[in-house]
PDB file of C-alpha atoms in Angstrom:
ATOM      1  CA  MET A   1      21.659  -9.294  17.355  1.00  0.00           C
ATOM      2  CA  THR A   2      22.204 -12.112  14.663  1.00  0.00           C
ATOM      3  CA  ARG A   3      21.328 -12.159  11.078  1.00  0.00           C
ATOM      4  CA  SER A   4      17.975 -13.735  11.157  1.00  0.00           C
ATOM      5  CA  GLN A   5      17.254 -12.058  14.217  1.00  0.00           C
ATOM      6  CA  LEU A   6      17.899  -8.437  12.204  1.00  0.00           C
ATOM      7  CA  VAL A   7      16.326  -9.987   9.159  1.00  0.00           C
ATOM      8  CA  ALA A   8      12.995 -10.475  11.360  1.00  0.00           C
ATOM      9  CA  GLU A   9      12.564  -7.620  13.020  1.00  0.00           C
ATOM     10  CA  HIS A  10      12.392  -5.824   9.608  1.00  0.00           C
ATOM     11  CA  LEU A  11      10.147  -8.368   7.698  1.00  0.00           C
ATOM     12  CA  PRO A  12       6.865  -7.358   8.240  1.00  0.00           C
ATOM     13  CA  LEU A  13       7.344  -4.039   6.904  1.00  0.00           C
ATOM     14  CA  LEU A  14       9.389  -5.050   4.310  1.00  0.00           C
ATOM     15  CA  ARG A  15       5.924  -7.238   3.633  1.00  0.00           C
ATOM     16  CA  ARG A  16       3.649  -4.066   4.056  1.00  0.00           C
ATOM     17  CA  TYR A  17       5.670  -2.433   1.112  1.00  0.00           C
ATOM     18  CA  ALA A  18       5.463  -5.644  -1.003  1.00  0.00           C
ATOM     19  CA  ARG A  19       1.707  -6.180  -0.924  1.00  0.00           C
ATOM     20  CA  ALA A  20       1.373  -2.479  -1.646  1.00  0.00           C
ATOM     21  CA  LEU A  21       3.549  -2.975  -4.731  1.00  0.00           C
ATOM     22  CA  THR A  22       1.606  -5.888  -5.896  1.00  0.00           C
ATOM     23  CA  GLY A  23      -1.382  -5.176  -4.827  1.00  0.00           C
ATOM     24  CA  SER A  24      -2.071  -8.358  -2.776  1.00  0.00           C
ATOM     25  CA  GLN A  25      -0.860 -10.482   0.037  1.00  0.00           C
ATOM     26  CA  GLY A  26      -0.037 -13.280  -2.313  1.00  0.00           C
ATOM     27  CA  SER A  27       2.036 -11.975  -4.537  1.00  0.00           C
ATOM     28  CA  GLY A  28       3.923  -9.403  -2.428  1.00  0.00           C
ATOM     29  CA  ASP A  29       4.916 -12.369   0.277  1.00  0.00           C
ATOM     30  CA  ALA A  30       6.047 -14.586  -2.883  1.00  0.00           C
ATOM     31  CA  TYR A  31       8.503 -11.746  -3.872  1.00  0.00           C
ATOM     32  CA  VAL A  32       9.632 -11.752  -0.165  1.00  0.00           C
ATOM     33  CA  GLY A  33       9.746 -15.168  -0.096  1.00  0.00           C
ATOM     34  CA  ALA A  34      12.174 -15.093  -3.247  1.00  0.00           C
ATOM     35  CA  MET A  35      14.254 -12.264  -1.483  1.00  0.00           C
ATOM     36  CA  LEU A  36      14.743 -14.582   1.780  1.00  0.00           C
ATOM     37  CA  GLU A  37      15.560 -17.740  -0.561  1.00  0.00           C
ATOM     38  CA  ALA A  38      18.289 -15.547  -2.253  1.00  0.00           C
ATOM     39  CA  LEU A  39      19.652 -14.439   0.943  1.00  0.00           C
ATOM     40  CA  LEU A  40      19.527 -18.049   2.806  1.00  0.00           C
ATOM     41  CA  GLN A  41      21.942 -19.046  -0.137  1.00  0.00           C
ATOM     42  CA  ASP A  42      24.475 -16.551  -0.429  1.00  0.00           C
ATOM     43  CA  PRO A  43      24.102 -14.177   3.056  1.00  0.00           C
ATOM     44  CA  SER A  44      26.524 -11.563   1.417  1.00  0.00           C
ATOM     45  CA  LEU A  45      24.182 -10.400  -0.953  1.00  0.00           C
ATOM     46  CA  LEU A  46      22.704  -8.101   2.299  1.00  0.00           C
ATOM     47  CA  ASP A  47      24.649  -4.972   1.640  1.00  0.00           C
ATOM     48  CA  GLU A  48      24.504  -3.068   5.135  1.00  0.00           C
ATOM     49  CA  ARG A  49      26.161   0.169   4.242  1.00  0.00           C
ATOM     50  CA  TYR A  50      22.998   1.733   5.134  1.00  0.00           C
ATOM     51  CA  GLY A  51      22.039  -0.369   7.852  1.00  0.00           C
ATOM     52  CA  PRO A  52      20.136  -3.761   7.617  1.00  0.00           C
ATOM     53  CA  ARG A  53      16.621  -2.284   7.118  1.00  0.00           C
ATOM     54  CA  ALA A  54      17.742  -0.584   3.919  1.00  0.00           C
ATOM     55  CA  GLY A  55      19.823  -3.787   2.988  1.00  0.00           C
ATOM     56  CA  LEU A  56      16.686  -5.731   2.763  1.00  0.00           C
ATOM     57  CA  PHE A  57      14.728  -3.317   0.824  1.00  0.00           C
ATOM     58  CA  HIS A  58      17.492  -3.095  -1.454  1.00  0.00           C
ATOM     59  CA  LEU A  59      17.847  -6.733  -1.803  1.00  0.00           C
ATOM     60  CA  PHE A  60      13.777  -6.943  -2.264  1.00  0.00           C
ATOM     61  CA  THR A  61      13.886  -4.379  -5.261  1.00  0.00           C
ATOM     62  CA  GLN A  62      16.527  -6.267  -7.215  1.00  0.00           C
ATOM     63  CA  ILE A  63      14.476  -9.391  -6.872  1.00  0.00           C
ATOM     64  CA  TRP A  64      11.191  -7.163  -7.980  1.00  0.00           C
ATOM     65  CA  ASN A  65      12.770  -5.429 -10.905  1.00  0.00           C
ATOM     66  CA  SER A  66      14.622  -8.898 -12.000  1.00  0.00           C
ATOM     67  CA  VAL A  67      11.140 -10.367 -12.707  1.00  0.00           C
ATOM     68  CA  SER A  68       8.662  -8.512 -14.971  1.00  0.00           C
ATOM     69  CA  LEU A  69       5.263  -9.300 -13.368  1.00  0.00           C
ATOM     70  CA  ASN A  70       4.001  -5.706 -12.880  1.00  0.00           C
ATOM     71  CA  ASP A  71       4.048  -4.548 -16.138  1.00  0.00           C
ATOM     72  CA  ASN A  72       0.466  -3.439 -18.013  1.00  0.00           C
ATOM     73  CA  ALA A  73       0.918  -5.886 -20.840  1.00  0.00           C
ATOM     74  CA  GLU A  74      -2.928  -7.421 -19.868  1.00  0.00           C
ATOM     75  CA  VAL A  75      -4.631  -4.143 -19.129  1.00  0.00           C
ATOM     76  CA  THR A  76      -6.890  -2.136 -21.894  1.00  0.00           C
ATOM     77  CA  THR A  77      -6.935   1.187 -22.756  1.00  0.00           C
ATOM     78  CA  LEU A  78      -8.787   3.064 -20.082  1.00  0.00           C
ATOM     79  CA  PRO A  79     -11.329   5.454 -20.839  1.00  0.00           C
ATOM     80  CA  LEU A  80     -10.819   8.284 -19.140  1.00  0.00           C
ATOM     81  CA  PRO A  81      -7.372  10.378 -18.894  1.00  0.00           C
ATOM     82  CA  PRO A  82      -6.783  10.516 -15.350  1.00  0.00           C
ATOM     83  CA  GLU A  83      -7.511   6.746 -15.578  1.00  0.00           C
ATOM     84  CA  ARG A  84      -5.224   6.270 -18.595  1.00  0.00           C
ATOM     85  CA  ARG A  85      -2.271   8.099 -16.537  1.00  0.00           C
ATOM     86  CA  LEU A  86      -2.414   6.230 -13.982  1.00  0.00           C
ATOM     87  CA  SER A  87      -2.171   3.158 -15.488  1.00  0.00           C
ATOM     88  CA  ASN A  88       0.768   4.375 -17.264  1.00  0.00           C
ATOM     89  CA  ILE A  89       2.929   4.770 -14.029  1.00  0.00           C
ATOM     90  CA  THR A  90       5.988   2.465 -14.191  1.00  0.00           C
ATOM     91  CA  PRO A  91       6.957   0.570 -11.245  1.00  0.00           C
ATOM     92  CA  LEU A  92      10.003   2.462 -10.281  1.00  0.00           C
ATOM     93  CA  PRO A  93       8.645   5.574  -9.967  1.00  0.00           C
ATOM     94  CA  ARG A  94       5.826   4.141  -7.621  1.00  0.00           C
ATOM     95  CA  GLN A  95       8.464   2.470  -5.763  1.00  0.00           C
ATOM     96  CA  ALA A  96       9.962   5.624  -4.834  1.00  0.00           C
ATOM     97  CA  PHE A  97       6.948   7.460  -4.053  1.00  0.00           C
ATOM     98  CA  LEU A  98       6.428   4.598  -1.650  1.00  0.00           C
ATOM     99  CA  LEU A  99       9.223   4.125  -0.082  1.00  0.00           C
ATOM    100  CA  PHE A 100       9.557   8.395   0.600  1.00  0.00           C
ATOM    101  CA  SER A 101       5.746   7.991   1.570  1.00  0.00           C
ATOM    102  CA  LEU A 102       4.784   5.163   3.238  1.00  0.00           C
ATOM    103  CA  GLU A 103       8.279   3.396   4.766  1.00  0.00           C
ATOM    104  CA  GLY A 104       9.527   6.991   5.573  1.00  0.00           C
ATOM    105  CA  PHE A 105      13.066   6.596   4.007  1.00  0.00           C
ATOM    106  CA  SER A 106      15.182   9.171   3.458  1.00  0.00           C
ATOM    107  CA  GLU A 107      16.638  10.555  -0.120  1.00  0.00           C
ATOM    108  CA  GLN A 108      19.721   8.932   0.217  1.00  0.00           C
ATOM    109  CA  GLU A 109      18.352   5.755   1.518  1.00  0.00           C
ATOM    110  CA  VAL A 110      15.547   5.665  -1.375  1.00  0.00           C
ATOM    111  CA  ALA A 111      18.189   6.383  -3.918  1.00  0.00           C
ATOM    112  CA  PHE A 112      20.308   3.011  -2.284  1.00  0.00           C
ATOM    113  CA  VAL A 113      17.487   0.736  -2.114  1.00  0.00           C
ATOM    114  CA  LEU A 114      16.309   1.399  -6.084  1.00  0.00           C
ATOM    115  CA  GLY A 115      20.395   1.873  -7.094  1.00  0.00           C
ATOM    116  CA  VAL A 116      20.120   5.301  -8.608  1.00  0.00           C
ATOM    117  CA  GLU A 117      21.143   8.906  -8.024  1.00  0.00           C
ATOM    118  CA  VAL A 118      19.553  11.054  -5.146  1.00  0.00           C
ATOM    119  CA  THR A 119      18.469  13.585  -8.064  1.00  0.00           C
ATOM    120  CA  GLU A 120      16.629  10.512  -9.831  1.00  0.00           C
ATOM    121  CA  ALA A 121      15.089   9.359  -6.782  1.00  0.00           C
ATOM    122  CA  ARG A 122      13.528  12.260  -5.844  1.00  0.00           C
ATOM    123  CA  ARG A 123      12.608  13.204  -9.631  1.00  0.00           C
ATOM    124  CA  LEU A 124      10.818   9.398  -9.833  1.00  0.00           C
ATOM    125  CA  ALA A 125       9.203  10.099  -6.653  1.00  0.00           C
ATOM    126  CA  GLU A 126       7.759  13.611  -7.848  1.00  0.00           C
ATOM    127  CA  ALA A 127       6.675  12.115 -10.894  1.00  0.00           C
ATOM    128  CA  ALA A 128       4.649   9.418  -9.468  1.00  0.00           C
ATOM    129  CA  GLY A 129       3.145  11.743  -6.786  1.00  0.00           C
ATOM    130  CA  ARG A 130       2.100  14.094  -9.752  1.00  0.00           C
ATOM    131  CA  GLU A 131       0.184  11.121 -11.524  1.00  0.00           C
ATOM    132  CA  LEU A 132      -1.130   9.669  -8.393  1.00  0.00           C
ATOM    133  CA  ALA A 133      -2.292  13.059  -7.576  1.00  0.00           C
ATOM    134  CA  ALA A 134      -4.659  13.095 -10.697  1.00  0.00           C
ATOM    135  CA  GLU A 135      -7.083   9.713  -9.754  1.00  0.00           C
ATOM    136  CA  ILE A 136     -10.436   9.505 -10.304  1.00  0.00           C
ATOM    137  CA  ALA A 137     -12.334  11.238  -7.190  1.00  0.00           C
ATOM    138  CA  THR A 138     -14.286   8.933  -5.687  1.00  0.00           C
ATOM    139  CA  ASP A 139     -16.824   8.109  -2.485  1.00  0.00           C
ATOM    140  CA  VAL A 140     -15.059   7.389   0.705  1.00  0.00           C
ATOM    141  CA  LEU A 141     -15.993   5.850   4.088  1.00  0.00           C
ATOM    142  CA  ILE A 142     -14.202   6.234   7.409  1.00  0.00           C
ATOM    143  CA  ILE A 143     -14.546   3.695   9.705  1.00  0.00           C
ATOM    144  CA  GLU A 144     -12.860   5.318  12.875  1.00  0.00           C
ATOM    145  CA  ASP A 145     -14.115   5.954  16.335  1.00  0.00           C
ATOM    146  CA  GLU A 146     -11.547   8.290  17.571  1.00  0.00           C
ATOM    147  CA  THR A 147     -12.965  12.133  16.844  1.00  0.00           C
ATOM    148  CA  PHE A 148      -9.852  13.855  16.152  1.00  0.00           C
ATOM    149  CA  ILE A 149      -8.112  11.085  13.939  1.00  0.00           C
ATOM    150  CA  ALA A 150     -11.465  11.120  11.912  1.00  0.00           C
ATOM    151  CA  MET A 151     -11.544  14.290  11.882  1.00  0.00           C
ATOM    152  CA  ASP A 152      -7.897  14.504  10.268  1.00  0.00           C
ATOM    153  CA  LEU A 153      -8.761  11.542   7.713  1.00  0.00           C
ATOM    154  CA  GLU A 154     -12.163  13.397   6.682  1.00  0.00           C
ATOM    155  CA  SER A 155     -10.010  16.921   6.328  1.00  0.00           C
ATOM    156  CA  LEU A 156      -7.080  14.797   4.083  1.00  0.00           C
ATOM    157  CA  VAL A 157      -9.363  12.862   1.691  1.00  0.00           C
ATOM    158  CA  LYS A 158     -11.363  16.197   1.012  1.00  0.00           C
ATOM    159  CA  ASN A 159      -8.310  17.795   0.316  1.00  0.00           C
ATOM    160  CA  LEU A 160      -6.868  14.647  -2.222  1.00  0.00           C
ATOM    161  CA  GLY A 161     -10.303  15.371  -4.116  1.00  0.00           C
ATOM    162  CA  HIS A 162     -12.514  12.584  -2.948  1.00  0.00           C
ATOM    163  CA  ASN A 163     -16.165  13.177  -0.855  1.00  0.00           C
ATOM    164  CA  VAL A 164     -16.646  11.830   2.528  1.00  0.00           C
ATOM    165  CA  ILE A 165     -19.520   9.956   2.292  1.00  0.00           C
ATOM    166  CA  GLY A 166     -19.574   9.514   5.800  1.00  0.00           C
ATOM    167  CA  VAL A 167     -17.915   8.215   9.016  1.00  0.00           C
ATOM    168  CA  ALA A 168     -19.066   5.398  11.122  1.00  0.00           C
ATOM    169  CA  ARG A 169     -17.719   4.548  14.788  1.00  0.00           C
ATOM    170  CA  THR A 170     -19.193   0.813  15.069  1.00  0.00           C
ATOM    171  CA  HIS A 171     -19.169  -1.841  12.984  1.00  0.00           C
ATOM    172  CA  SER A 172     -23.031  -1.713  12.666  1.00  0.00           C
ATOM    173  CA  ASP A 173     -22.681   1.861  11.585  1.00  0.00           C
ATOM    174  CA  ALA A 174     -20.118   1.199   8.665  1.00  0.00           C
ATOM    175  CA  VAL A 175     -22.573  -1.761   7.565  1.00  0.00           C
ATOM    176  CA  ALA A 176     -25.233   0.789   7.761  1.00  0.00           C
ATOM    177  CA  LEU A 177     -23.434   3.295   5.811  1.00  0.00           C
ATOM    178  CA  ALA A 178     -22.205   1.452   3.184  1.00  0.00           C
ATOM    179  CA  LYS A 179     -24.921  -0.392   2.002  1.00  0.00           C
ATOM    180  CA  ASN A 180     -26.843   2.449   1.786  1.00  0.00           C
ATOM    181  CA  LYS A 181     -24.128   4.810  -0.180  1.00  0.00           C
ATOM    182  CA  LYS A 182     -21.633   2.461  -1.882  1.00  0.00           C
ATOM    183  CA  PRO A 183     -18.128   3.794  -1.266  1.00  0.00           C
ATOM    184  CA  GLY A 184     -15.462   3.597  -3.767  1.00  0.00           C
ATOM    185  CA  LEU A 185     -12.745   3.416  -0.937  1.00  0.00           C
ATOM    186  CA  ILE A 186     -12.898   2.504   2.817  1.00  0.00           C
ATOM    187  CA  LEU A 187     -10.555   4.027   5.360  1.00  0.00           C
ATOM    188  CA  ALA A 188     -10.762   1.696   8.253  1.00  0.00           C
ATOM    189  CA  ASP A 189      -9.653   1.335  12.151  1.00  0.00           C
ATOM    190  CA  ILE A 190      -9.124  -2.042  13.106  1.00  0.00           C
ATOM    191  CA  GLN A 191      -9.697  -1.914  16.690  1.00  0.00           C
ATOM    192  CA  LEU A 192     -12.952   0.207  17.839  1.00  0.00           C
ATOM    193  CA  ALA A 193     -13.764   1.545  20.974  1.00  0.00           C
ATOM    194  CA  ASP A 194     -16.770  -0.083  21.612  1.00  0.00           C
ATOM    195  CA  GLY A 195     -15.203  -3.463  20.939  1.00  0.00           C
ATOM    196  CA  SER A 196     -16.145  -4.220  17.668  1.00  0.00           C
ATOM    197  CA  SER A 197     -14.152  -5.086  14.657  1.00  0.00           C
ATOM    198  CA  GLY A 198     -13.189  -2.755  11.207  1.00  0.00           C
ATOM    199  CA  LEU A 199     -11.809  -5.763   9.764  1.00  0.00           C
ATOM    200  CA  ASP A 200     -15.099  -7.452  10.824  1.00  0.00           C
ATOM    201  CA  ALA A 201     -16.844  -4.706   9.568  1.00  0.00           C
ATOM    202  CA  VAL A 202     -14.975  -4.717   6.056  1.00  0.00           C
ATOM    203  CA  ASN A 203     -15.022  -9.063   5.758  1.00  0.00           C
ATOM    204  CA  GLU A 204     -19.374  -8.221   5.755  1.00  0.00           C
ATOM    205  CA  LEU A 205     -19.437  -5.570   3.340  1.00  0.00           C
ATOM    206  CA  LEU A 206     -16.914  -7.187   0.558  1.00  0.00           C
ATOM    207  CA  ARG A 207     -19.420 -10.365   0.621  1.00  0.00           C
ATOM    208  CA  THR A 208     -22.059  -7.936  -1.317  1.00  0.00           C
ATOM    209  CA  PHE A 209     -19.855  -5.747  -3.511  1.00  0.00           C
ATOM    210  CA  GLU A 210     -16.328  -5.251  -4.323  1.00  0.00           C
ATOM    211  CA  VAL A 211     -14.146  -1.833  -2.666  1.00  0.00           C
ATOM    212  CA  PRO A 212     -10.556  -1.346  -2.189  1.00  0.00           C
ATOM    213  CA  VAL A 213     -10.106  -0.653   1.518  1.00  0.00           C
ATOM    214  CA  VAL A 214      -7.126   0.641   3.434  1.00  0.00           C
ATOM    215  CA  PHE A 215      -6.880  -0.153   7.487  1.00  0.00           C
ATOM    216  CA  ILE A 216      -5.224   1.784   9.901  1.00  0.00           C
ATOM    217  CA  THR A 217      -3.951   0.654  13.124  1.00  0.00           C
ATOM    218  CA  ALA A 218      -1.798   1.326  15.831  1.00  0.00           C
ATOM    219  CA  TYR A 219      -0.201  -2.359  15.884  1.00  0.00           C
ATOM    220  CA  PRO A 220       0.360  -3.277  12.250  1.00  0.00           C
ATOM    221  CA  GLU A 221       2.925  -6.235  13.331  1.00  0.00           C
ATOM    222  CA  ARG A 222      -0.053  -7.958  14.542  1.00  0.00           C
ATOM    223  CA  PHE A 223      -1.651  -8.171  11.074  1.00  0.00           C
ATOM    224  CA  LEU A 224       1.455  -9.059   9.086  1.00  0.00           C
ATOM    225  CA  THR A 225       2.485 -12.464  10.532  1.00  0.00           C
ATOM    226  CA  GLY A 226       1.558 -14.446   7.214  1.00  0.00           C
ATOM    227  CA  GLU A 227      -0.606 -16.842   9.923  1.00  0.00           C
ATOM    228  CA  ARG A 228      -3.736 -15.653   8.374  1.00  0.00           C
ATOM    229  CA  PRO A 229      -5.783 -13.565   5.766  1.00  0.00           C
ATOM    230  CA  GLU A 230      -4.246 -10.691   6.060  1.00  0.00           C
ATOM    231  CA  PRO A 231      -5.087  -6.656   4.757  1.00  0.00           C
ATOM    232  CA  ALA A 232      -3.413  -5.724   1.671  1.00  0.00           C
ATOM    233  CA  PHE A 233      -3.291  -1.954   2.400  1.00  0.00           C
ATOM    234  CA  LEU A 234      -2.081  -0.808   6.182  1.00  0.00           C
ATOM    235  CA  ILE A 235      -1.170   2.421   7.106  1.00  0.00           C
ATOM    236  CA  SER A 236       0.478   2.939  10.899  1.00  0.00           C
ATOM    237  CA  LYS A 237      -0.743   5.582  13.567  1.00  0.00           C
ATOM    238  CA  PRO A 238       0.123   7.978  13.725  1.00  0.00           C
ATOM    239  CA  PHE A 239       0.521   8.309  10.147  1.00  0.00           C
ATOM    240  CA  GLN A 240       1.370  11.269   8.300  1.00  0.00           C
ATOM    241  CA  PRO A 241      -0.893  12.603   5.054  1.00  0.00           C
ATOM    242  CA  ALA A 242       1.766  11.854   2.736  1.00  0.00           C
ATOM    243  CA  MET A 243       1.471   7.881   3.742  1.00  0.00           C
ATOM    244  CA  VAL A 244      -2.589   8.014   3.318  1.00  0.00           C
ATOM    245  CA  SER A 245      -2.365   9.500  -0.019  1.00  0.00           C
ATOM    246  CA  ALA A 246       0.376   6.914  -0.930  1.00  0.00           C
ATOM    247  CA  VAL A 247      -1.224   3.845   0.464  1.00  0.00           C
ATOM    248  CA  ALA A 248      -4.740   5.099  -1.138  1.00  0.00           C
ATOM    249  CA  SER A 249      -3.581   5.960  -4.490  1.00  0.00           C
ATOM    250  CA  GLN A 250      -2.457   2.488  -4.725  1.00  0.00           C
ATOM    251  CA  ALA A 251      -5.675   0.806  -3.390  1.00  0.00           C
ATOM    252  CA  LEU A 252      -7.359   2.932  -6.100  1.00  0.00           C
ATOM    253  CA  PHE A 253      -4.462   2.022  -8.934  1.00  0.00           C
ATOM    254  CA  PHE A 254      -5.140  -1.640  -8.297  1.00  0.00           C
ATOM    255  CA  GLN A 255      -8.948  -1.662  -8.290  1.00  0.00           C
ATOM    256  CA  ARG A 256      -8.763   0.463 -11.566  1.00  0.00           C
ATOM    257  CA  ASN A 257      -6.253  -2.142 -12.999  1.00  0.00           C
ATOM    258  CA  SER A 258      -8.395  -5.176 -11.934  1.00  0.00           C
ATOM    259  CA  ARG A 259     -11.608  -3.736 -13.611  1.00  0.00           C
ATOM    260  CA  ASN A 260      -9.679  -3.600 -16.886  1.00  0.00           C
ATOM    261  CA  ARG A 261      -7.883  -6.500 -17.146  1.00  0.00           C
ATOM    262  CA  VAL A 262      -8.089  -8.648 -20.031  1.00  0.00           C
ATOM    263  CA  PRO A 263      -8.935 -12.154 -19.425  1.00  0.00           C
ATOM    264  CA  LYS A 264      -6.201 -14.614 -20.911  1.00  0.00           C
ATOM    265  CA  ALA A 265      -8.842 -16.648 -22.920  1.00  0.00           C
ATOM    266  CA  ALA A 266     -10.709 -13.618 -24.550  1.00  0.00           C
ATOM    267  CA  ALA A 267      -7.020 -11.894 -25.543  1.00  0.00           C
ATOM    268  CA  SER A 268      -5.945 -15.385 -26.966  1.00  0.00           C
TER     269      SER A 268
END
């Protein structure tokens, strides 16, 4: 396999990780683009001692940490202690947490990606996990037509301290539930069994109110091509509980920060 083929193979999930860190498709892709430009200029930058995937994440991390765009300089002091703790989580612990929970890297691989010792990688992830677990509970709408998956998600969400306002199995059910109860977070399957689309249902809801959304799909690569507006937060089926916790926490993290961001004009 050529170098370009190796990069192409692992690029979709790197883009997923990048947008989970930044909270948006555009910002995440900008960082990935900067990494690709650096790699084109100097192919020797790709360190493959732990394989090409870890090498790409390692190079991405160097780009990410070299530009301080993910600080909290424009975020006001938040009124509630759990939110304040969330806003103070620095990028490095959240990177470790996502590398373990979302991307499934081993301790050695996470340490390599972040350029730290294994014990430090473990400490960072545990610190972020404790802070993210302290987030304020919210009302969650689950859009999922498979009964057992819906039950697993409902149990998981409740164990995280959230309240499930309902489980929708079709587009129309999702719209009706959300408009009636206004969820604080949506977990949505993309392809529903009756042929309707969780993505379409969410897009309809987002025209009337703002809510963080985490999409769940067996085919994440179909939505990580860069050829269309894409979900910022994606979970692959089959999923692990830690993955759902990590991504949902990130979605809520960026929602909290966006609501408390000071406009530049006002700040000046």
